[in-house]
Amino acid sequence: MKQIILFLAFLMATSAAAQPTIAKYGASPLEVSSKKEWKKSVRPAILHFFEQEVYGKVPEKQPTVEFRVIGQGEAFGGKVLRREVEMTIGGTTKALVLMYLPAQRKGKVPVFLGMNFKGNHQIAPDTEITISPNAPQGKELGNDPERGAAASRWPVEMITEAGYGVVTLYRGDIDPDFDDGFQNGIHPHFYAEGQTKPLADEWGTIGAWAWSLSRVMDYLCKDSDIDHKHVAVIGHSRLGKTALWAGAQDERFAMVVSNDSGCGGAALSARRHGETVAKINKAFPHWFCDNYNNYNDREHALPIDQQGLIALIAPRPVYVASASLDDWADPEGEFLSALYASPIYELYGKPSLLGKPFPNVGESYGEGSVGYHLREGKHDITAWDWQRYIRFADKHFFGK
Ligand code: GCU
């Protein structure tokens, strides 16, 4: 009995130690007195909160991850080099990583790394792209694998002409995007003996996707063509939530871009504008950890809001973008969260969004280390967005 009481006291002390430093923030600006306080206590407590309560933590048991270059060739009339890398997780799960690098490169190439929605072959009208192992194809699409169907979201020529590479993989190769009880993605590779689904504080699908971006980063660090000190992790919508979480946890990502990531991404949950925590957990019960349900219609109980996620990226440059007709993702909530994370950037002497108003449609802020723009139009990622991300990378990576 005495041992149980001591153990409970220990548990209360450790969880209490993690909470108080952030409990005061809710949806407000992050005012922290020093860089030291931020690094030593506030940042670890915020990271712990997001691991424990929102995206879920990665289990300790890790499977093997192997990489093999399976092919290489010319694309876009010889202007671009295509390289494909097979990633094998736990000996059986295969994911394909597609890389496009400028053919005329001088030295190592900085890259944008992001997941795609429907398969690598959809990002460009390049018939040589190997179809991602789990992508919808064949019968489902009437034998038309829809090559290049998402090309408007991936302006490969523009990106490579600017000197950057594009690296992508299909979300469904890592974890299919539906509630399958976590049986057919990578989760089972991480189960302990007898475990059949993640625990309440263990990762969901977004956590698994973010983990895979870090594994691709492991590969990029070994590829001699890649400038791995300048890898920007990027994503649109649910994959923008993923990019933010990947960038928050893995400090090797030198820049993070969130495009229209909305609820559970950049947007402040407490505003309850557009999608809410309850709505997202109901429609996509597999995205977050089970603990996140504790905040359904209880956003006021969140000790810290999504500005905490953005602040975890500091002092690395972060860019949050919204679209004017994307009310579901709450553009103003996305802006405010980047603004409320800004004081942490200022602690590091980095200019941010502090003092800036919510911009007009078509305006961008790219000078400081916290970027933001409000594009005219609907929920999407377009060349207009990419132009700004490239400009932001040019400035913050290379001082151009
Ligand atoms: C739905 C979902 C959003 C998500 C979006 C997307 O709209 O409610 O949270 O960002 O899908 O990924 O396109």
Tab-separated table of C-alpha atoms and ligand atoms in Angstrom:
chain	number	residue	atom	x	y	z
A	1	MET	CA	0.000	0.000	0.000
A	2	LYS	CA	2.766	2.388	1.006
A	3	GLN	CA	4.513	1.640	-2.261
A	4	ILE	CA	1.356	2.398	-4.254
A	5	ILE	CA	0.913	5.738	-2.478
A	6	LEU	CA	4.534	6.619	-3.103
A	7	PHE	CA	4.159	5.665	-6.752
A	8	LEU	CA	0.992	7.794	-7.117
A	9	ALA	CA	2.767	10.708	-5.447
A	10	PHE	CA	5.637	10.265	-7.890
A	11	LEU	CA	3.236	10.207	-10.870
A	12	MET	CA	1.492	13.353	-9.670
A	13	ALA	CA	4.817	15.080	-9.137
A	14	THR	CA	6.109	14.210	-12.617
A	15	SER	CA	2.917	15.181	-14.448
A	16	ALA	CA	2.642	18.332	-12.327
A	17	ALA	CA	6.224	19.172	-13.274
A	18	ALA	CA	5.344	19.073	-16.965
A	19	GLN	CA	2.118	21.081	-16.824
A	20	PRO	CA	2.413	24.288	-14.779
A	21	THR	CA	4.845	26.106	-17.036
A	22	ILE	CA	2.400	26.052	-19.931
A	23	ALA	CA	-0.993	25.984	-18.237
A	24	LYS	CA	-1.189	29.774	-18.248
A	25	TYR	CA	-1.006	30.176	-22.009
A	26	GLY	CA	-4.187	28.811	-23.556
A	27	ALA	CA	-4.727	30.790	-26.752
A	28	SER	CA	-2.489	33.737	-25.920
A	29	PRO	CA	0.912	35.136	-26.912
A	30	LEU	CA	3.833	33.126	-25.548
A	31	GLU	CA	5.612	35.502	-23.206
A	32	VAL	CA	8.687	33.798	-21.751
A	33	SER	CA	11.335	35.767	-19.873
A	34	SER	CA	14.504	34.302	-21.350
A	35	LYS	CA	15.866	31.973	-23.965
A	36	LYS	CA	17.169	29.849	-21.111
A	37	GLU	CA	13.731	29.474	-19.525
A	38	TRP	CA	12.288	28.653	-22.943
A	39	LYS	CA	14.850	25.964	-23.734
A	40	LYS	CA	15.122	24.448	-20.262
A	41	SER	CA	11.519	24.306	-19.122
A	42	VAL	CA	8.834	25.795	-21.354
A	43	ARG	CA	9.790	24.168	-24.654
A	44	PRO	CA	10.152	20.650	-23.180
A	45	ALA	CA	6.786	21.021	-21.394
A	46	ILE	CA	5.052	22.129	-24.597
A	47	LEU	CA	6.608	19.300	-26.608
A	48	HIS	CA	5.533	16.846	-23.915
A	49	PHE	CA	1.989	18.202	-24.042
A	50	PHE	CA	1.677	17.765	-27.811
A	51	GLU	CA	3.165	14.260	-27.584
A	52	GLN	CA	0.946	13.227	-24.744
A	53	GLU	CA	-2.343	14.908	-25.568
A	54	VAL	CA	-2.532	15.812	-29.253
A	55	TYR	CA	-0.534	13.813	-31.820
A	56	GLY	CA	0.606	11.028	-29.474
A	57	LYS	CA	4.099	9.822	-28.834
A	58	VAL	CA	6.083	7.442	-30.993
A	59	PRO	CA	6.389	4.086	-29.183
A	60	GLU	CA	9.834	3.175	-27.967
A	61	LYS	CA	10.070	-0.068	-29.860
A	62	GLN	CA	11.382	0.924	-33.298
A	63	PRO	CA	11.392	-1.271	-36.400
A	64	THR	CA	14.254	-1.400	-38.885
A	65	VAL	CA	14.186	1.157	-41.708
A	66	GLU	CA	16.167	0.453	-44.864
A	67	PHE	CA	16.705	2.536	-47.982
A	68	ARG	CA	17.567	1.440	-51.495
A	69	VAL	CA	17.916	3.613	-54.581
A	70	ILE	CA	15.766	1.785	-57.127
A	71	GLY	CA	16.187	4.011	-60.125
A	72	GLN	CA	17.338	7.253	-61.599
A	73	GLY	CA	16.807	9.076	-64.886
A	74	GLU	CA	16.143	12.303	-66.729
A	75	ALA	CA	12.835	14.121	-66.510
A	76	PHE	CA	11.362	17.402	-67.789
A	77	GLY	CA	13.349	17.250	-71.036
A	78	GLY	CA	16.630	16.632	-69.243
A	79	LYS	CA	16.349	19.667	-66.965
A	80	VAL	CA	15.614	17.553	-63.928
A	81	LEU	CA	17.106	14.387	-62.433
A	82	ARG	CA	14.611	11.875	-61.071
A	83	ARG	CA	15.755	9.523	-58.321
A	84	GLU	CA	13.547	6.974	-56.570
A	85	VAL	CA	14.329	5.460	-53.212
A	86	GLU	CA	12.521	2.550	-51.660
A	87	MET	CA	12.078	2.751	-47.913
A	88	THR	CA	11.334	-0.561	-46.164
A	89	ILE	CA	9.945	-0.382	-42.648
A	90	GLY	CA	10.056	-3.387	-40.363
A	91	GLY	CA	11.175	-5.593	-43.250
A	92	THR	CA	7.788	-5.588	-45.001
A	93	THR	CA	6.159	-2.150	-45.405
A	94	LYS	CA	7.353	-0.428	-48.567
A	95	ALA	CA	7.159	3.275	-49.282
A	96	LEU	CA	8.590	5.002	-52.321
A	97	VAL	CA	10.380	8.314	-52.084
A	98	LEU	CA	10.465	10.357	-55.281
A	99	MET	CA	13.192	12.970	-55.677
A	100	TYR	CA	13.540	15.593	-58.383
A	101	LEU	CA	16.812	17.522	-58.399
A	102	PRO	CA	17.967	20.249	-60.798
A	103	ALA	CA	20.098	18.502	-63.456
A	104	GLN	CA	22.440	21.514	-63.649
A	105	ARG	CA	23.321	21.648	-59.999
A	106	LYS	CA	26.478	23.038	-58.537
A	107	GLY	CA	27.150	21.213	-55.298
A	108	LYS	CA	24.581	19.994	-52.820
A	109	VAL	CA	20.934	20.836	-53.325
A	110	PRO	CA	18.573	22.292	-50.687
A	111	VAL	CA	15.166	20.634	-50.873
A	112	PHE	CA	11.496	20.916	-50.071
A	113	LEU	CA	10.268	17.655	-48.548
A	114	GLY	CA	6.561	16.928	-48.235
A	115	MET	CA	4.043	14.123	-48.458
A	116	ASN	CA	1.551	13.882	-51.284
A	117	PHE	CA	-2.137	12.940	-51.192
A	118	LYS	CA	-2.663	10.422	-53.966
A	119	GLY	CA	0.610	8.862	-55.026
A	120	ASN	CA	3.982	9.999	-56.369
A	121	HIS	CA	2.863	9.524	-59.986
A	122	GLN	CA	0.257	12.273	-59.552
A	123	ILE	CA	2.747	15.025	-58.808
A	124	ALA	CA	4.068	15.286	-62.389
A	125	PRO	CA	3.156	14.118	-65.899
A	126	ASP	CA	6.300	11.973	-65.937
A	127	THR	CA	5.531	8.467	-67.176
A	128	GLU	CA	8.653	7.048	-65.557
A	129	ILE	CA	7.501	7.651	-61.977
A	130	THR	CA	6.982	4.319	-60.245
A	131	ILE	CA	3.466	4.097	-58.905
A	132	SER	CA	3.499	4.182	-55.097
A	133	PRO	CA	2.823	0.676	-53.742
A	134	ASN	CA	-0.415	1.663	-51.979
A	135	ALA	CA	-1.706	4.298	-54.374
A	136	PRO	CA	-5.168	3.858	-55.889
A	137	GLN	CA	-4.575	2.466	-59.330
A	138	GLY	CA	-5.719	-0.017	-61.925
A	139	LYS	CA	-9.377	-0.929	-61.610
A	140	GLU	CA	-10.156	1.714	-59.034
A	141	LEU	CA	-9.203	4.393	-61.540
A	142	GLY	CA	-10.306	2.581	-64.683
A	143	ASN	CA	-6.699	1.722	-65.604
A	144	ASP	CA	-5.801	5.367	-65.630
A	145	PRO	CA	-3.299	5.974	-62.884
A	146	GLU	CA	-3.930	9.751	-63.185
A	147	ARG	CA	-0.348	10.660	-63.817
A	148	GLY	CA	0.228	14.337	-63.204
A	149	ALA	CA	-3.267	14.916	-61.785
A	150	ALA	CA	-1.810	16.912	-58.867
A	151	ALA	CA	0.861	18.709	-60.918
A	152	SER	CA	-0.602	22.149	-60.158
A	153	ARG	CA	0.262	21.511	-56.501
A	154	TRP	CA	3.858	20.568	-57.296
A	155	PRO	CA	5.413	23.102	-59.721
A	156	VAL	CA	8.545	20.972	-60.131
A	157	GLU	CA	10.081	23.040	-62.939
A	158	MET	CA	9.681	26.280	-61.023
A	159	ILE	CA	11.169	24.775	-57.859
A	160	THR	CA	14.117	23.104	-59.569
A	161	GLU	CA	14.822	26.196	-61.699
A	162	ALA	CA	15.120	28.100	-58.422
A	163	GLY	CA	17.830	25.610	-57.379
A	164	TYR	CA	15.799	23.448	-54.992
A	165	GLY	CA	14.971	19.782	-55.098
A	166	VAL	CA	11.544	18.263	-54.477
A	167	VAL	CA	11.279	15.144	-52.321
A	168	THR	CA	7.937	13.459	-51.743
A	169	LEU	CA	6.225	10.263	-50.688
A	170	TYR	CA	2.634	9.091	-50.634
A	171	ARG	CA	0.823	9.288	-47.289
A	172	GLY	CA	-0.940	5.958	-47.930
A	173	ASP	CA	2.391	4.110	-48.158
A	174	ILE	CA	2.938	4.962	-44.486
A	175	ASP	CA	-0.570	4.798	-43.110
A	176	PRO	CA	-3.788	4.596	-45.128
A	177	ASP	CA	-5.956	7.595	-44.341
A	178	PHE	CA	-8.987	5.905	-42.832
A	179	ASP	CA	-9.913	4.498	-39.462
A	180	ASP	CA	-8.779	0.896	-39.824
A	181	GLY	CA	-8.071	0.327	-36.135
A	182	PHE	CA	-4.362	0.799	-36.954
A	183	GLN	CA	-3.947	-2.597	-38.532
A	184	ASN	CA	-2.600	-1.889	-41.990
A	185	GLY	CA	-0.166	1.014	-41.825
A	186	ILE	CA	3.146	1.114	-40.009
A	187	HIS	CA	1.643	1.106	-36.487
A	188	PRO	CA	1.724	-2.696	-36.007
A	189	HIS	CA	5.519	-2.605	-36.446
A	190	PHE	CA	5.670	-0.664	-33.201
A	191	TYR	CA	3.311	-2.738	-31.069
A	192	ALA	CA	4.613	-4.305	-27.893
A	193	GLU	CA	3.953	-8.004	-27.337
A	194	GLY	CA	0.172	-8.553	-27.412
A	195	GLN	CA	-0.660	-4.929	-28.297
A	196	THR	CA	-3.314	-4.440	-30.985
A	197	LYS	CA	-3.753	-0.680	-31.139
A	198	PRO	CA	-1.928	2.437	-29.952
A	199	LEU	CA	-2.376	3.415	-26.283
A	200	ALA	CA	-4.306	6.603	-25.488
A	201	ASP	CA	-1.117	8.676	-25.494
A	202	GLU	CA	0.424	6.957	-28.506
A	203	TRP	CA	0.483	8.296	-32.018
A	204	GLY	CA	-2.225	8.276	-34.616
A	205	THR	CA	-1.882	8.694	-38.366
A	206	ILE	CA	-0.469	12.236	-38.344
A	207	GLY	CA	2.200	11.092	-35.882
A	208	ALA	CA	3.105	8.201	-38.173
A	209	TRP	CA	3.279	10.443	-41.239
A	210	ALA	CA	5.505	12.901	-39.360
A	211	TRP	CA	7.753	10.054	-38.206
A	212	SER	CA	8.182	8.950	-41.814
A	213	LEU	CA	9.284	12.453	-42.844
A	214	SER	CA	12.043	12.177	-40.249
A	215	ARG	CA	13.055	8.816	-41.685
A	216	VAL	CA	13.266	10.363	-45.157
A	217	MET	CA	15.435	13.024	-43.532
A	218	ASP	CA	17.713	10.201	-42.282
A	219	TYR	CA	18.124	9.168	-45.912
A	220	LEU	CA	18.663	12.735	-47.137
A	221	CYS	CA	21.489	13.141	-44.617
A	222	LYS	CA	23.272	10.273	-46.362
A	223	ASP	CA	22.625	11.300	-49.973
A	224	SER	CA	25.684	13.227	-51.138
A	225	ASP	CA	23.607	15.313	-53.600
A	226	ILE	CA	21.535	16.818	-50.796
A	227	ASP	CA	22.291	19.865	-48.694
A	228	HIS	CA	20.743	18.327	-45.583
A	229	LYS	CA	21.296	21.501	-43.563
A	230	HIS	CA	18.699	23.152	-45.796
A	231	VAL	CA	15.705	20.863	-45.886
A	232	ALA	CA	12.328	22.608	-45.676
A	233	VAL	CA	9.480	20.355	-44.608
A	234	ILE	CA	6.202	21.369	-46.248
A	235	GLY	CA	2.626	20.173	-46.399
A	236	HIS	CA	-0.863	21.165	-47.446
A	237	SER	CA	-3.893	20.758	-45.197
A	238	ARG	CA	-3.729	17.467	-43.217
A	239	LEU	CA	-0.204	17.141	-44.558
A	240	GLY	CA	0.461	20.698	-43.332
A	241	LYS	CA	-0.504	19.574	-39.825
A	242	THR	CA	1.960	16.738	-40.410
A	243	ALA	CA	4.745	19.079	-41.577
A	244	LEU	CA	4.318	21.274	-38.486
A	245	TRP	CA	4.469	18.274	-36.146
A	246	ALA	CA	7.492	16.828	-37.986
A	247	GLY	CA	9.287	20.191	-37.833
A	248	ALA	CA	8.384	20.704	-34.178
A	249	GLN	CA	9.921	17.382	-33.137
A	250	ASP	CA	12.876	17.082	-35.497
A	251	GLU	CA	15.226	20.017	-35.353
A	252	ARG	CA	17.113	18.828	-38.434
A	253	PHE	CA	14.336	20.425	-40.511
A	254	ALA	CA	15.735	23.874	-41.145
A	255	MET	CA	12.428	25.408	-42.228
A	256	VAL	CA	8.752	24.484	-41.947
A	257	VAL	CA	5.882	25.442	-44.259
A	258	SER	CA	2.248	24.983	-43.279
A	259	ASN	CA	-0.148	25.493	-46.185
A	260	ASP	CA	-3.812	25.797	-45.151
A	261	SER	CA	-3.271	23.360	-42.254
A	262	GLY	CA	-6.277	24.547	-40.212
A	263	CYS	CA	-7.574	22.762	-37.116
A	264	GLY	CA	-4.946	20.576	-35.459
A	265	GLY	CA	-2.369	22.449	-37.557
A	266	ALA	CA	-1.678	26.162	-37.415
A	267	ALA	CA	-5.176	27.386	-36.446
A	268	LEU	CA	-5.969	28.265	-32.835
A	269	SER	CA	-8.464	25.698	-31.546
A	270	ALA	CA	-10.012	27.942	-28.900
A	271	ARG	CA	-11.536	30.220	-31.540
A	272	ARG	CA	-13.828	27.355	-32.593
A	273	HIS	CA	-14.062	28.943	-36.019
A	274	GLY	CA	-14.705	26.477	-38.853
A	275	GLU	CA	-13.515	23.007	-37.894
A	276	THR	CA	-13.390	22.304	-34.146
A	277	VAL	CA	-11.537	19.688	-32.105
A	278	ALA	CA	-14.748	17.664	-31.673
A	279	LYS	CA	-15.525	17.813	-35.400
A	280	ILE	CA	-12.050	16.747	-36.463
A	281	ASN	CA	-11.924	13.891	-33.942
A	282	LYS	CA	-15.303	12.669	-35.117
A	283	ALA	CA	-14.551	12.827	-38.836
A	284	PHE	CA	-10.943	11.612	-38.582
A	285	PRO	CA	-10.729	9.530	-35.380
A	286	HIS	CA	-7.383	8.095	-36.498
A	287	TRP	CA	-5.427	11.347	-36.960
A	288	PHE	CA	-4.618	12.231	-33.350
A	289	CYS	CA	-4.048	10.230	-30.177
A	290	ASP	CA	-7.081	9.127	-28.156
A	291	ASN	CA	-6.268	11.639	-25.409
A	292	TYR	CA	-7.126	14.466	-27.801
A	293	ASN	CA	-10.806	13.532	-27.416
A	294	ASN	CA	-10.572	14.980	-23.895
A	295	TYR	CA	-10.705	18.411	-25.529
A	296	ASN	CA	-13.811	17.816	-27.664
A	297	ASP	CA	-15.919	20.952	-27.048
A	298	ARG	CA	-13.522	21.715	-24.188
A	299	GLU	CA	-10.937	23.814	-25.997
A	300	HIS	CA	-10.772	26.130	-22.979
A	301	ALA	CA	-9.143	23.214	-21.123
A	302	LEU	CA	-6.155	23.147	-23.495
A	303	PRO	CA	-3.211	24.417	-21.398
A	304	ILE	CA	-1.716	25.746	-24.598
A	305	ASP	CA	-3.118	26.190	-28.076
A	306	GLN	CA	-1.554	25.611	-31.500
A	307	GLN	CA	0.739	28.658	-31.135
A	308	GLY	CA	2.768	26.292	-28.934
A	309	LEU	CA	3.300	23.947	-31.868
A	310	ILE	CA	4.624	26.784	-34.021
A	311	ALA	CA	6.865	28.066	-31.236
A	312	LEU	CA	8.512	24.622	-30.998
A	313	ILE	CA	9.976	25.363	-34.423
A	314	ALA	CA	11.783	28.521	-33.222
A	315	PRO	CA	14.280	29.858	-34.091
A	316	ARG	CA	14.058	28.035	-37.423
A	317	PRO	CA	12.067	29.902	-40.068
A	318	VAL	CA	8.402	28.943	-40.244
A	319	TYR	CA	5.837	30.013	-42.838
A	320	VAL	CA	2.101	29.738	-42.268
A	321	ALA	CA	-0.208	30.317	-45.219
A	322	SER	CA	-3.966	30.579	-45.598
A	323	ALA	CA	-6.445	31.003	-48.441
A	324	SER	CA	-9.174	33.645	-48.338
A	325	LEU	CA	-12.058	31.229	-49.087
A	326	ASP	CA	-10.812	28.541	-46.709
A	327	ASP	CA	-13.047	29.458	-43.802
A	328	TRP	CA	-13.053	25.832	-42.555
A	329	ALA	CA	-9.322	26.204	-41.749
A	330	ASP	CA	-9.851	29.621	-40.077
A	331	PRO	CA	-7.302	31.888	-41.822
A	332	GLU	CA	-7.341	34.457	-39.026
A	333	GLY	CA	-6.791	31.697	-36.436
A	334	GLU	CA	-3.806	30.486	-38.477
A	335	PHE	CA	-2.382	34.011	-38.554
A	336	LEU	CA	-2.960	34.591	-34.829
A	337	SER	CA	-1.230	31.422	-33.865
A	338	ALA	CA	1.870	32.425	-35.864
A	339	LEU	CA	1.625	35.872	-34.240
A	340	TYR	CA	1.307	34.388	-30.730
A	341	ALA	CA	4.382	32.185	-31.340
A	342	SER	CA	6.341	35.245	-32.473
A	343	PRO	CA	7.652	36.376	-29.040
A	344	ILE	CA	9.745	33.193	-28.921
A	345	TYR	CA	11.404	34.131	-32.208
A	346	GLU	CA	12.073	37.609	-30.813
A	347	LEU	CA	13.861	35.971	-27.836
A	348	TYR	CA	16.311	34.617	-30.371
A	349	GLY	CA	16.661	38.043	-31.985
A	350	LYS	CA	14.674	36.961	-35.030
A	351	PRO	CA	12.206	39.426	-36.527
A	352	SER	CA	8.723	37.922	-36.565
A	353	LEU	CA	5.106	38.924	-37.099
A	354	LEU	CA	5.004	41.032	-33.921
A	355	GLY	CA	3.109	44.251	-34.505
A	356	LYS	CA	1.706	43.106	-37.847
A	357	PRO	CA	-2.047	43.187	-38.513
A	358	PHE	CA	-3.967	40.340	-40.165
A	359	PRO	CA	-3.070	41.071	-43.806
A	360	ASN	CA	-5.342	41.888	-46.711
A	361	VAL	CA	-6.069	39.216	-49.282
A	362	GLY	CA	-3.031	38.840	-51.552
A	363	GLU	CA	-0.561	40.265	-49.031
A	364	SER	CA	2.450	38.353	-47.715
A	365	TYR	CA	4.878	38.759	-44.843
A	366	GLY	CA	8.154	37.021	-45.691
A	367	GLU	CA	10.867	39.259	-44.272
A	368	GLY	CA	10.988	37.977	-40.699
A	369	SER	CA	11.556	34.393	-39.581
A	370	VAL	CA	7.801	33.890	-39.124
A	371	GLY	CA	6.177	34.244	-42.546
A	372	TYR	CA	2.499	34.465	-43.387
A	373	HIS	CA	0.318	35.085	-46.409
A	374	LEU	CA	-3.353	35.130	-47.261
A	375	ARG	CA	-3.765	33.956	-50.836
A	376	GLU	CA	-6.925	34.770	-52.724
A	377	GLY	CA	-8.938	31.667	-53.429
A	378	LYS	CA	-9.866	28.283	-52.153
A	379	HIS	CA	-8.271	25.559	-50.032
A	380	ASP	CA	-5.333	24.446	-52.193
A	381	ILE	CA	-1.606	24.846	-52.727
A	382	THR	CA	-0.713	26.730	-55.864
A	383	ALA	CA	2.275	28.147	-57.737
A	384	TRP	CA	1.509	31.502	-56.076
A	385	ASP	CA	2.048	29.877	-52.667
A	386	TRP	CA	5.220	28.108	-53.802
A	387	GLN	CA	6.702	31.343	-55.219
A	388	ARG	CA	6.505	32.788	-51.721
A	389	TYR	CA	7.959	29.675	-50.065
A	390	ILE	CA	10.903	29.723	-52.476
A	391	ARG	CA	11.473	33.433	-51.829
A	392	PHE	CA	11.297	32.782	-48.077
A	393	ALA	CA	13.825	29.911	-48.345
A	394	ASP	CA	16.125	32.050	-50.536
A	395	LYS	CA	16.083	34.766	-47.913
A	396	HIS	CA	16.330	32.731	-44.724
A	397	PHE	CA	18.582	29.937	-45.996
A	398	PHE	CA	20.893	31.966	-48.197
A	399	GLY	CA	20.320	35.635	-47.342
A	400	LYS	CA	19.323	36.328	-50.980
B	1	GCU	C1	-10.784	18.087	-44.221
B	1	GCU	C2	-10.422	18.218	-42.762
B	1	GCU	C3	-9.270	19.191	-42.538
B	1	GCU	C4	-8.113	18.841	-43.443
B	1	GCU	C5	-8.584	18.744	-44.876
B	1	GCU	C6	-7.530	18.285	-45.876
B	1	GCU	O1	-11.358	19.257	-44.672
B	1	GCU	O2	-11.583	18.604	-42.069
B	1	GCU	O3	-8.844	19.168	-41.201
B	1	GCU	O4	-7.080	19.790	-43.290
B	1	GCU	O5	-9.620	17.794	-44.954
B	1	GCU	O6	-6.588	17.610	-45.518
B	1	GCU	O7	-7.700	18.601	-47.064
